[in-house]
């Protein structure tokens, strides 16, 4: 099915470990985004990539890095995981930025112990 | 600061009943407003998108209304079904060329439909 695919779906990390969350879309969208969703809070933008080759910080970028590998793929890296990064992470894509075709992946549930 | 407030935080109704969810926003200038449905363990899925000039938009048993003057929107669900149990998120988009940081998300209303 067309859409946004995230891997893994679940992950448990120990404090200080690193990992990369993967995201791929097959809708030929130019823009891709990473959000985190915490209980009692709305989705918050971590990083986004308006087009291939560009990335920009969102509302909560600290502790994260991103790579726009190509037009399809946008990865999120935690270099040294902290318990405060326990959250559900969503990738999204759209064209144009913020456009009506805004589509979310199914999420990665990350627990840092 | 641009904000989106949703009410109630949670709601429990019986199957077959109707319900209305509220969204108030302070986002300005306004481009469009969207309602998303988020099932447990899934990503949000778009239900409706309304521009400044639209007052009402329907998607099956879901009807969204918008009053741009009072900056209020509602989502009405008719003849609820068990599959309507989900979180409903209101999202307001700035009229700034649609930049990635121009989306403001509400915290959502958690709806539970009981048999």
PDB file of C-alpha atoms in Angstrom:
ATOM      1  CA  UNK A   1       0.000   0.000   0.000  1.00  0.00           C
ATOM      2  CA  UNK A   2       1.218   3.508  -0.785  1.00  0.00           C
ATOM      3  CA  UNK A   3       2.133   5.667   2.164  1.00  0.00           C
ATOM      4  CA  UNK A   4       4.738   6.281   4.847  1.00  0.00           C
ATOM      5  CA  UNK A   5       6.594   3.303   6.340  1.00  0.00           C
ATOM      6  CA  UNK A   6       8.417   3.493   9.660  1.00  0.00           C
ATOM      7  CA  UNK A   7      10.770   0.964  11.218  1.00  0.00           C
ATOM      8  CA  UNK A   8      11.020  -0.359  13.822  1.00  0.00           C
ATOM      9  CA  UNK A   9       7.528  -0.300  15.369  1.00  0.00           C
ATOM     10  CA  UNK A  10       8.823  -0.833  18.906  1.00  0.00           C
ATOM     11  CA  UNK A  11      12.227  -0.343  20.523  1.00  0.00           C
ATOM     12  CA  UNK A  12      13.638  -0.432  24.036  1.00  0.00           C
ATOM     13  CA  UNK A  13      16.971   1.289  24.633  1.00  0.00           C
ATOM     14  CA  UNK A  14      19.190   1.719  27.640  1.00  0.00           C
ATOM     15  CA  UNK A  15      20.228   5.220  28.620  1.00  0.00           C
ATOM     16  CA  UNK A  16      23.217   6.278  26.539  1.00  0.00           C
ATOM     17  CA  UNK A  17      22.596   3.887  23.664  1.00  0.00           C
ATOM     18  CA  UNK A  18      22.162   5.149  20.132  1.00  0.00           C
ATOM     19  CA  UNK A  19      19.724   4.196  17.416  1.00  0.00           C
ATOM     20  CA  UNK A  20      18.281   5.345  14.123  1.00  0.00           C
ATOM     21  CA  UNK A  21      14.585   5.434  13.269  1.00  0.00           C
ATOM     22  CA  UNK A  22      13.905   4.851   9.606  1.00  0.00           C
ATOM     23  CA  UNK A  23      11.182   6.411   7.460  1.00  0.00           C
ATOM     24  CA  UNK A  24      10.394   5.923   3.795  1.00  0.00           C
ATOM     25  CA  UNK A  25       7.559   7.269   1.607  1.00  0.00           C
ATOM     26  CA  UNK A  26       6.493   6.181  -1.848  1.00  0.00           C
ATOM     27  CA  UNK A  27       4.233   9.117  -2.765  1.00  0.00           C
ATOM     28  CA  UNK A  28       7.002  11.160  -4.418  1.00  0.00           C
ATOM     29  CA  UNK A  29       6.573  13.887  -1.789  1.00  0.00           C
ATOM     30  CA  UNK A  30       9.257  16.519  -1.466  1.00  0.00           C
ATOM     31  CA  UNK A  31       8.752  17.312   2.229  1.00  0.00           C
ATOM     32  CA  UNK A  32       9.235  14.973   5.177  1.00  0.00           C
ATOM     33  CA  UNK A  33       8.895  15.468   8.931  1.00  0.00           C
ATOM     34  CA  UNK A  34       9.610  13.867  12.283  1.00  0.00           C
ATOM     35  CA  UNK A  35       7.274  14.382  15.248  1.00  0.00           C
ATOM     36  CA  UNK A  36       7.085  13.074  18.770  1.00  0.00           C
ATOM     37  CA  UNK A  37       3.842  12.464  20.635  1.00  0.00           C
ATOM     38  CA  UNK A  38       3.736  12.355  24.406  1.00  0.00           C
ATOM     39  CA  UNK A  39       0.740  11.691  26.689  1.00  0.00           C
ATOM     40  CA  UNK A  40      -1.349  14.811  27.221  1.00  0.00           C
ATOM     41  CA  UNK A  41       0.542  16.769  24.580  1.00  0.00           C
ATOM     42  CA  UNK A  42      -0.010  17.463  20.928  1.00  0.00           C
ATOM     43  CA  UNK A  43       2.340  16.312  18.209  1.00  0.00           C
ATOM     44  CA  UNK A  44       5.562  18.307  18.339  1.00  0.00           C
ATOM     45  CA  UNK A  45       7.855  18.829  15.370  1.00  0.00           C
ATOM     46  CA  UNK A  46      11.434  17.623  15.861  1.00  0.00           C
ATOM     47  CA  UNK A  47      12.990  18.164  12.426  1.00  0.00           C
ATOM     48  CA  UNK A  48      11.772  18.542   8.912  1.00  0.00           C
ATOM     49  CA  UNK A  49      13.125  18.429   5.387  1.00  0.00           C
ATOM     50  CA  UNK A  50      11.344  20.715   2.942  1.00  0.00           C
ATOM     51  CA  UNK A  51      13.096  19.063   0.019  1.00  0.00           C
ATOM     52  CA  UNK A  52      15.897  16.624  -0.727  1.00  0.00           C
ATOM     53  CA  UNK A  53      19.180  18.052   0.511  1.00  0.00           C
ATOM     54  CA  UNK A  54      17.714  20.354   3.155  1.00  0.00           C
ATOM     55  CA  UNK A  55      16.866  19.857   6.821  1.00  0.00           C
ATOM     56  CA  UNK A  56      15.683  22.297   9.480  1.00  0.00           C
ATOM     57  CA  UNK A  57      15.013  22.232  13.195  1.00  0.00           C
ATOM     58  CA  UNK A  58      11.508  22.154  14.525  1.00  0.00           C
ATOM     59  CA  UNK A  59      10.165  22.871  17.986  1.00  0.00           C
ATOM     60  CA  UNK A  60      12.084  20.177  19.937  1.00  0.00           C
ATOM     61  CA  UNK A  61      15.351  19.267  18.096  1.00  0.00           C
ATOM     62  CA  UNK A  62      17.701  18.821  21.060  1.00  0.00           C
ATOM     63  CA  UNK A  63      19.146  15.326  21.348  1.00  0.00           C
ATOM     64  CA  UNK A  64      18.285  14.377  17.759  1.00  0.00           C
ATOM     65  CA  UNK A  65      19.897  14.433  14.340  1.00  0.00           C
ATOM     66  CA  UNK A  66      18.378  13.722  10.952  1.00  0.00           C
ATOM     67  CA  UNK A  67      19.495  12.658   7.499  1.00  0.00           C
ATOM     68  CA  UNK A  68      17.572  13.083   4.265  1.00  0.00           C
ATOM     69  CA  UNK A  69      19.150  10.151   2.478  1.00  0.00           C
ATOM     70  CA  UNK A  70      17.247  10.686  -0.774  1.00  0.00           C
ATOM     71  CA  UNK A  71      13.800  11.857  -1.818  1.00  0.00           C
ATOM     72  CA  UNK A  72      12.138   8.761  -0.314  1.00  0.00           C
ATOM     73  CA  UNK A  73      13.983   8.354   2.985  1.00  0.00           C
ATOM     74  CA  UNK A  74      14.346  10.512   6.091  1.00  0.00           C
ATOM     75  CA  UNK A  75      15.999   9.057   9.203  1.00  0.00           C
ATOM     76  CA  UNK A  76      16.054  10.252  12.812  1.00  0.00           C
ATOM     77  CA  UNK A  77      19.042   9.462  15.011  1.00  0.00           C
ATOM     78  CA  UNK A  78      19.358   9.472  18.787  1.00  0.00           C
ATOM     79  CA  UNK A  79      23.074   9.611  19.561  1.00  0.00           C
ATOM     80  CA  UNK A  80      22.811   9.092  23.331  1.00  0.00           C
ATOM     81  CA  UNK A  81      19.303   8.163  24.372  1.00  0.00           C
ATOM     82  CA  UNK A  82      17.806   9.644  27.543  1.00  0.00           C
ATOM     83  CA  UNK A  83      14.633   8.643  29.455  1.00  0.00           C
ATOM     84  CA  UNK A  84      13.104  11.991  28.409  1.00  0.00           C
ATOM     85  CA  UNK A  85      13.142  10.707  24.831  1.00  0.00           C
ATOM     86  CA  UNK A  86      10.674   7.945  25.672  1.00  0.00           C
ATOM     87  CA  UNK A  87       7.854   8.725  23.287  1.00  0.00           C
ATOM     88  CA  UNK A  88       6.008   7.699  20.156  1.00  0.00           C
ATOM     89  CA  UNK A  89       7.697   9.005  17.034  1.00  0.00           C
ATOM     90  CA  UNK A  90       5.826   9.737  13.820  1.00  0.00           C
ATOM     91  CA  UNK A  91       7.206  10.420  10.394  1.00  0.00           C
ATOM     92  CA  UNK A  92       5.096  12.320   7.863  1.00  0.00           C
ATOM     93  CA  UNK A  93       5.410  13.519   4.304  1.00  0.00           C
ATOM     94  CA  UNK A  94       3.609  16.055   2.107  1.00  0.00           C
ATOM     95  CA  UNK A  95       3.803  18.002  -1.103  1.00  0.00           C
ATOM     96  CA  UNK A  96       3.916  20.971  -0.988  1.00  0.00           C
ATOM     97  CA  UNK A  97       5.139  21.656   2.593  1.00  0.00           C
ATOM     98  CA  UNK A  98       2.117  21.466   4.875  1.00  0.00           C
ATOM     99  CA  UNK A  99       0.005  20.533   1.881  1.00  0.00           C
ATOM    100  CA  UNK A 100      -3.309  18.736   1.843  1.00  0.00           C
ATOM    101  CA  UNK A 101      -1.642  15.388   1.142  1.00  0.00           C
ATOM    102  CA  UNK A 102      -0.024  15.373   4.578  1.00  0.00           C
ATOM    103  CA  UNK A 103       0.370  11.655   5.454  1.00  0.00           C
ATOM    104  CA  UNK A 104       1.621  10.076   8.655  1.00  0.00           C
ATOM    105  CA  UNK A 105       3.356   6.771   9.259  1.00  0.00           C
ATOM    106  CA  UNK A 106       2.092   4.348  11.883  1.00  0.00           C
ATOM    107  CA  UNK A 107       4.706   5.335  14.464  1.00  0.00           C
ATOM    108  CA  UNK A 108       7.636   3.955  16.455  1.00  0.00           C
ATOM    109  CA  UNK A 109       7.122   3.444  20.178  1.00  0.00           C
ATOM    110  CA  UNK A 110      10.469   4.052  21.894  1.00  0.00           C
ATOM    111  CA  UNK A 111      11.194   3.364  25.550  1.00  0.00           C
ATOM    112  CA  UNK A 112      14.471   4.466  27.124  1.00  0.00           C
ATOM    113  CA  UNK A 113      15.247   2.818  30.468  1.00  0.00           C
TER     114      UNK A 113
ATOM    115  CA  UNK B   1       1.513  32.343  20.615  1.00  0.00           C
ATOM    116  CA  UNK B   2      -0.494  30.209  18.201  1.00  0.00           C
ATOM    117  CA  UNK B   3      -2.568  27.673  20.105  1.00  0.00           C
ATOM    118  CA  UNK B   4      -5.220  25.052  19.454  1.00  0.00           C
ATOM    119  CA  UNK B   5      -7.445  24.011  22.359  1.00  0.00           C
ATOM    120  CA  UNK B   6      -9.718  20.976  22.163  1.00  0.00           C
ATOM    121  CA  UNK B   7     -12.572  19.932  24.396  1.00  0.00           C
ATOM    122  CA  UNK B   8     -13.496  17.718  26.003  1.00  0.00           C
ATOM    123  CA  UNK B   9     -10.231  15.899  26.749  1.00  0.00           C
ATOM    124  CA  UNK B  10     -12.109  12.610  26.793  1.00  0.00           C
ATOM    125  CA  UNK B  11     -15.637  11.459  26.106  1.00  0.00           C
ATOM    126  CA  UNK B  12     -17.540   8.211  26.554  1.00  0.00           C
ATOM    127  CA  UNK B  13     -20.818   7.629  24.703  1.00  0.00           C
ATOM    128  CA  UNK B  14     -23.016   4.673  23.860  1.00  0.00           C
ATOM    129  CA  UNK B  15     -22.971   3.115  20.421  1.00  0.00           C
ATOM    130  CA  UNK B  16     -25.506   4.717  18.128  1.00  0.00           C
ATOM    131  CA  UNK B  17     -25.465   8.094  19.878  1.00  0.00           C
ATOM    132  CA  UNK B  18     -24.230  11.360  18.368  1.00  0.00           C
ATOM    133  CA  UNK B  19     -21.453  13.532  19.752  1.00  0.00           C
ATOM    134  CA  UNK B  20     -19.702  16.831  19.059  1.00  0.00           C
ATOM    135  CA  UNK B  21     -16.055  17.643  19.643  1.00  0.00           C
ATOM    136  CA  UNK B  22     -14.825  21.235  19.919  1.00  0.00           C
ATOM    137  CA  UNK B  23     -11.715  23.044  18.704  1.00  0.00           C
ATOM    138  CA  UNK B  24     -10.817  26.669  19.477  1.00  0.00           C
ATOM    139  CA  UNK B  25      -7.743  28.270  17.979  1.00  0.00           C
ATOM    140  CA  UNK B  26      -5.742  31.475  18.085  1.00  0.00           C
ATOM    141  CA  UNK B  27      -3.678  30.749  14.944  1.00  0.00           C
ATOM    142  CA  UNK B  28      -3.427  33.789  12.697  1.00  0.00           C
ATOM    143  CA  UNK B  29      -3.303  34.348   9.819  1.00  0.00           C
ATOM    144  CA  UNK B  30      -5.293  31.231   9.117  1.00  0.00           C
ATOM    145  CA  UNK B  31      -5.035  29.051   6.016  1.00  0.00           C
ATOM    146  CA  UNK B  32      -6.975  25.884   6.710  1.00  0.00           C
ATOM    147  CA  UNK B  33      -8.143  23.629   9.523  1.00  0.00           C
ATOM    148  CA  UNK B  34      -8.008  19.860   9.571  1.00  0.00           C
ATOM    149  CA  UNK B  35      -9.482  17.105  11.685  1.00  0.00           C
ATOM    150  CA  UNK B  36      -7.543  13.866  12.035  1.00  0.00           C
ATOM    151  CA  UNK B  37      -8.571  10.521  13.498  1.00  0.00           C
ATOM    152  CA  UNK B  38      -5.894   8.561  15.332  1.00  0.00           C
ATOM    153  CA  UNK B  39      -6.626   4.945  16.216  1.00  0.00           C
ATOM    154  CA  UNK B  40      -4.675   3.422  19.088  1.00  0.00           C
ATOM    155  CA  UNK B  41      -1.185   2.459  17.918  1.00  0.00           C
ATOM    156  CA  UNK B  42      -1.590   4.119  14.540  1.00  0.00           C
ATOM    157  CA  UNK B  43      -0.708   7.417  12.922  1.00  0.00           C
ATOM    158  CA  UNK B  44      -3.253  10.214  12.420  1.00  0.00           C
ATOM    159  CA  UNK B  45      -5.445   9.968   9.320  1.00  0.00           C
ATOM    160  CA  UNK B  46      -7.115  13.002   7.735  1.00  0.00           C
ATOM    161  CA  UNK B  47     -10.909  13.254   8.038  1.00  0.00           C
ATOM    162  CA  UNK B  48     -11.662  16.744   6.731  1.00  0.00           C
ATOM    163  CA  UNK B  49      -9.850  19.855   5.543  1.00  0.00           C
ATOM    164  CA  UNK B  50     -11.593  23.251   5.549  1.00  0.00           C
ATOM    165  CA  UNK B  51     -10.375  26.546   4.194  1.00  0.00           C
ATOM    166  CA  UNK B  52     -11.282  29.975   5.484  1.00  0.00           C
ATOM    167  CA  UNK B  53     -14.314  30.254   3.208  1.00  0.00           C
ATOM    168  CA  UNK B  54     -15.877  26.882   4.064  1.00  0.00           C
ATOM    169  CA  UNK B  55     -18.431  26.552   6.874  1.00  0.00           C
ATOM    170  CA  UNK B  56     -19.226  22.852   6.700  1.00  0.00           C
ATOM    171  CA  UNK B  57     -17.641  19.732   5.280  1.00  0.00           C
ATOM    172  CA  UNK B  58     -18.783  16.144   5.591  1.00  0.00           C
ATOM    173  CA  UNK B  59     -17.058  12.802   5.315  1.00  0.00           C
ATOM    174  CA  UNK B  60     -19.623  10.049   5.802  1.00  0.00           C
ATOM    175  CA  UNK B  61     -20.893  10.228   9.378  1.00  0.00           C
ATOM    176  CA  UNK B  62     -18.360  12.943  10.227  1.00  0.00           C
ATOM    177  CA  UNK B  63     -19.340  16.598   9.755  1.00  0.00           C
ATOM    178  CA  UNK B  64     -16.946  19.427  10.526  1.00  0.00           C
ATOM    179  CA  UNK B  65     -18.014  23.039  10.929  1.00  0.00           C
ATOM    180  CA  UNK B  66     -15.896  26.167  10.969  1.00  0.00           C
ATOM    181  CA  UNK B  67     -16.591  29.690  12.211  1.00  0.00           C
ATOM    182  CA  UNK B  68     -13.543  31.705  11.192  1.00  0.00           C
ATOM    183  CA  UNK B  69     -14.905  34.822  12.911  1.00  0.00           C
ATOM    184  CA  UNK B  70     -14.988  33.234  16.355  1.00  0.00           C
ATOM    185  CA  UNK B  71     -12.081  30.882  15.536  1.00  0.00           C
ATOM    186  CA  UNK B  72     -14.031  27.784  16.450  1.00  0.00           C
ATOM    187  CA  UNK B  73     -14.519  24.432  14.780  1.00  0.00           C
ATOM    188  CA  UNK B  74     -16.505  21.377  15.710  1.00  0.00           C
ATOM    189  CA  UNK B  75     -16.562  17.762  14.593  1.00  0.00           C
ATOM    190  CA  UNK B  76     -19.947  16.058  14.795  1.00  0.00           C
ATOM    191  CA  UNK B  77     -20.176  12.278  14.682  1.00  0.00           C
ATOM    192  CA  UNK B  78     -23.564  10.820  13.820  1.00  0.00           C
ATOM    193  CA  UNK B  79     -24.803   7.368  14.838  1.00  0.00           C
ATOM    194  CA  UNK B  80     -21.521   6.417  16.456  1.00  0.00           C
ATOM    195  CA  UNK B  81     -19.972   3.000  15.898  1.00  0.00           C
ATOM    196  CA  UNK B  82     -17.461   1.036  17.940  1.00  0.00           C
ATOM    197  CA  UNK B  83     -14.853   1.763  15.270  1.00  0.00           C
ATOM    198  CA  UNK B  84     -15.174   5.477  16.032  1.00  0.00           C
ATOM    199  CA  UNK B  85     -13.274   4.906  19.283  1.00  0.00           C
ATOM    200  CA  UNK B  86     -10.084   6.901  18.732  1.00  0.00           C
ATOM    201  CA  UNK B  87      -8.405  10.219  19.401  1.00  0.00           C
ATOM    202  CA  UNK B  88      -9.519  13.147  17.249  1.00  0.00           C
ATOM    203  CA  UNK B  89      -6.968  15.840  16.613  1.00  0.00           C
ATOM    204  CA  UNK B  90      -7.622  19.352  15.364  1.00  0.00           C
ATOM    205  CA  UNK B  91      -4.786  20.929  13.339  1.00  0.00           C
ATOM    206  CA  UNK B  92      -4.655  24.555  12.208  1.00  0.00           C
ATOM    207  CA  UNK B  93      -2.362  25.700   9.431  1.00  0.00           C
ATOM    208  CA  UNK B  94      -0.803  29.158   9.199  1.00  0.00           C
ATOM    209  CA  UNK B  95      -1.213  31.201   6.056  1.00  0.00           C
ATOM    210  CA  UNK B  96       2.526  31.455   5.542  1.00  0.00           C
ATOM    211  CA  UNK B  97       3.153  29.481   2.398  1.00  0.00           C
ATOM    212  CA  UNK B  98       2.543  26.217   4.217  1.00  0.00           C
ATOM    213  CA  UNK B  99       5.928  25.939   5.874  1.00  0.00           C
ATOM    214  CA  UNK B 100       6.644  22.809   7.880  1.00  0.00           C
ATOM    215  CA  UNK B 101       6.449  24.701  11.147  1.00  0.00           C
ATOM    216  CA  UNK B 102       3.119  26.242  10.198  1.00  0.00           C
ATOM    217  CA  UNK B 103       1.030  23.397  11.621  1.00  0.00           C
ATOM    218  CA  UNK B 104      -0.309  23.740  15.164  1.00  0.00           C
ATOM    219  CA  UNK B 105      -1.736  20.570  16.695  1.00  0.00           C
ATOM    220  CA  UNK B 106      -4.345  20.306  19.414  1.00  0.00           C
ATOM    221  CA  UNK B 107      -3.871  17.702  22.146  1.00  0.00           C
ATOM    222  CA  UNK B 108      -6.822  15.713  20.913  1.00  0.00           C
ATOM    223  CA  UNK B 109     -10.098  14.382  22.296  1.00  0.00           C
ATOM    224  CA  UNK B 110     -10.089  10.735  23.306  1.00  0.00           C
ATOM    225  CA  UNK B 111     -13.442   9.224  22.334  1.00  0.00           C
ATOM    226  CA  UNK B 112     -14.663   5.870  23.616  1.00  0.00           C
ATOM    227  CA  UNK B 113     -17.769   4.240  22.175  1.00  0.00           C
ATOM    228  CA  UNK B 114     -19.362   1.686  24.480  1.00  0.00           C
ATOM    229  CA  UNK B 115     -21.646  -1.102  23.229  1.00  0.00           C
TER     230      UNK B 115
END
